[in-house]
Amino acid sequence: MRFKLLCAVIIVLALYSVSYAADFANGPADSITMPPGNRVSQTLLAGDKLVTFRSWLDIPYVKNPVEPEYQRLNIYVPEEYFHGESINGYTAKTAPILMPNGVGGYMPGKQFIPANDSRHGTPNVALYALSKGYVVISPAIRGRTLANGKAPALIVDYKAAVRWVRHNKDMLPAGDTEKIISDGLSAGGALSSLLGATGNAPEYEPYLQAVGAEDERDDIFASVVYCPITNLENADMPYEWVFNGVNTYYMGPAREMDDNMKAASDALKAAFPAYLNSLNLKGYTLDAEGNGTFRDFVEGLYIASAQGAIDRGEYVTGLDWLTVEDGKVTGMDLHKYAVWATRMKAAPAFDSLNNGSFENNEFGDKHFTEYSYTHSTAEGAPIADAEVIRLMNPMNFIGVKGVDTAKYWRIRHGAKDRDTSLAIPAILALKLRDAGFEADIAAPWNVPHDGNYDLPELFEWLDGICKK
Ligand code: DHB
């Protein structure tokens, strides 16, 4: 007993230490064609469980990389699979493959590395996944600040990584390549949704060929999407549908919107119902004032979130945007919500009038909406190529013939998130459902712009779909 305890203590002390695993003589890993020096073995404490896994690092996933530092991936495999053991009901053959991306702010994303996450005080999603028997394959991905990283580079890379995994499936030590799951938050959530929506869409082929991606399928099984900054060319309108009338914004120090911004807010708010109705979502519409069944749906997400908080005893009383009677949330006021949540971005929230947003930069310092292009305050600012704009939006591919959209979706947008309107993930979920896919959407209580904060629930959901 003492000896066991001593061993455990030694292992815990060795946390984060890395040792080279020399003995692969009996494992299927021998067949993998990667430099032996890149194979490492590691043990980390995930909650109260020690998780040992082997890693293969920095494997190029395209043949003609244009940004070789980024177009590479890491593979992480739980140790048990090298000994014929199972974890959480999975074996080396059936283990799902989680492919998280580390993209944020449309910046380049490094490989997502299993570790403890000090911000949430939990294992991060990669380490948690390993503890639950998932194989983790994390690609680095190009982003807007690289010479060759503008749109649509990020989705080209994510797809190329999926293709590499499928192409090398017989060499992988473990993992079911029919159970690939994407995961990301914010711009990375947008990317996760784009990967999930656009499986095998032929429009990306020339880009994939240019970087030397494998000739393989790039559809995936499921998409995990946190607070997606997506549907960019239409996101300015629902932002104003929520925040119109709130004129102080908090991107940096508190500032007041100027007259151009206020005019944009009014025009974009007024334009939203026509856009929403043009989607022909079954059962969801808006009238000219922005009221109707779609508004009820979005408000219903906030109401369900607040009700959950009340039922768990986490609710803070005195929120003037919610009507609560006898412990039941019976209604909400979206405008009062906006005042309470505060406006983060000036109008237009994404395609800035000064052509200076993250998203303008992602498109090569260009506008990407007709409104901001025609009202630009940046003299001579061009508009991005229409096809590139199209390739960045998952909405354009869901339910389209010849495209293999992921069957399962889990979409989360915190009830306190104001980086984009909750209408954006709501529209994504409704479009997916209309096309026959399963989309689970919620707005977790008290959660700001964030992701991977609910790992036990996430993996319960993932296990549910993977073990069906
Ligand atoms: C991210 C956040 C934003 O508000 C935005 O406009 C784009 C990206 C992010 O955190 O990734």
Coordinates of N, CA and C and ligand atoms in Angstrom, one line a residue, residues 103-106 185-188 229 251 344-345 349-350 358-359 419 449, ligand 1:
V103 N -7.5 28.0 -32.7 CA -7.7 29.3 -33.3 C -8.5 30.2 -32.4
G104 N -8.0 31.5 -32.3 CA -8.8 32.5 -31.6 C -8.5 33.8 -32.3
G105 N -9.5 34.7 -32.4 CA -9.4 36.0 -33.0 C -9.0 35.9 -34.5
Y106 N -9.3 34.8 -35.1 CA -8.8 34.5 -36.5 C -7.3 34.6 -36.7
L185 N -13.5 27.4 -30.1 CA -14.3 28.4 -29.5 C -14.0 29.7 -30.2
S186 N -15.1 30.5 -30.4 CA -15.0 31.9 -31.0 C -14.6 31.7 -32.5
A187 N -13.6 32.4 -32.9 CA -13.2 32.1 -34.3 C -12.9 30.6 -34.5
G188 N -12.4 30.0 -33.5 CA -12.2 28.5 -33.5 C -13.5 27.8 -33.6
I229 N -18.0 32.9 -33.9 CA -18.0 34.2 -34.6 C -18.1 33.9 -36.1
M251 N -15.2 47.8 -26.3 CA -14.1 47.2 -26.9 C -12.9 48.1 -26.6
M344 N -20.5 45.3 -26.6 CA -19.1 45.2 -26.8 C -18.5 45.9 -28.0
K345 N -19.2 45.8 -29.1 CA -18.7 46.3 -30.4 C -19.6 47.5 -30.9
A349 N -20.7 45.6 -36.1 CA -19.8 44.9 -35.2 C -18.7 44.1 -35.8
F350 N -18.9 43.7 -37.1 CA -17.9 42.8 -37.7 C -17.2 43.5 -38.9
F358 N -11.0 42.5 -36.7 CA -10.3 41.2 -36.9 C -10.8 40.6 -38.2
E359 N -12.1 40.8 -38.4 CA -12.7 40.1 -39.6 C -12.3 40.8 -40.9
D419 N -20.0 39.0 -27.8 CA -19.1 39.1 -29.0 C -19.8 38.9 -30.3
H449 N -17.9 35.1 -23.1 CA -17.3 34.5 -24.4 C -16.3 33.5 -24.0
Ligands
DHB1 C1 -12.9 36.4 -31.5 C2 -13.7 37.3 -30.8 C3 -14.3 38.3 -31.5 O1 -15.1 39.2 -30.8 C4 -14.2 38.4 -32.9 O2 -14.8 39.4 -33.5 C5 -13.5 37.5 -33.6 C6 -12.8 36.5 -32.9 C7 -12.2 35.3 -30.8 O3 -12.1 35.4 -29.6 O4 -11.7 34.4 -31.5

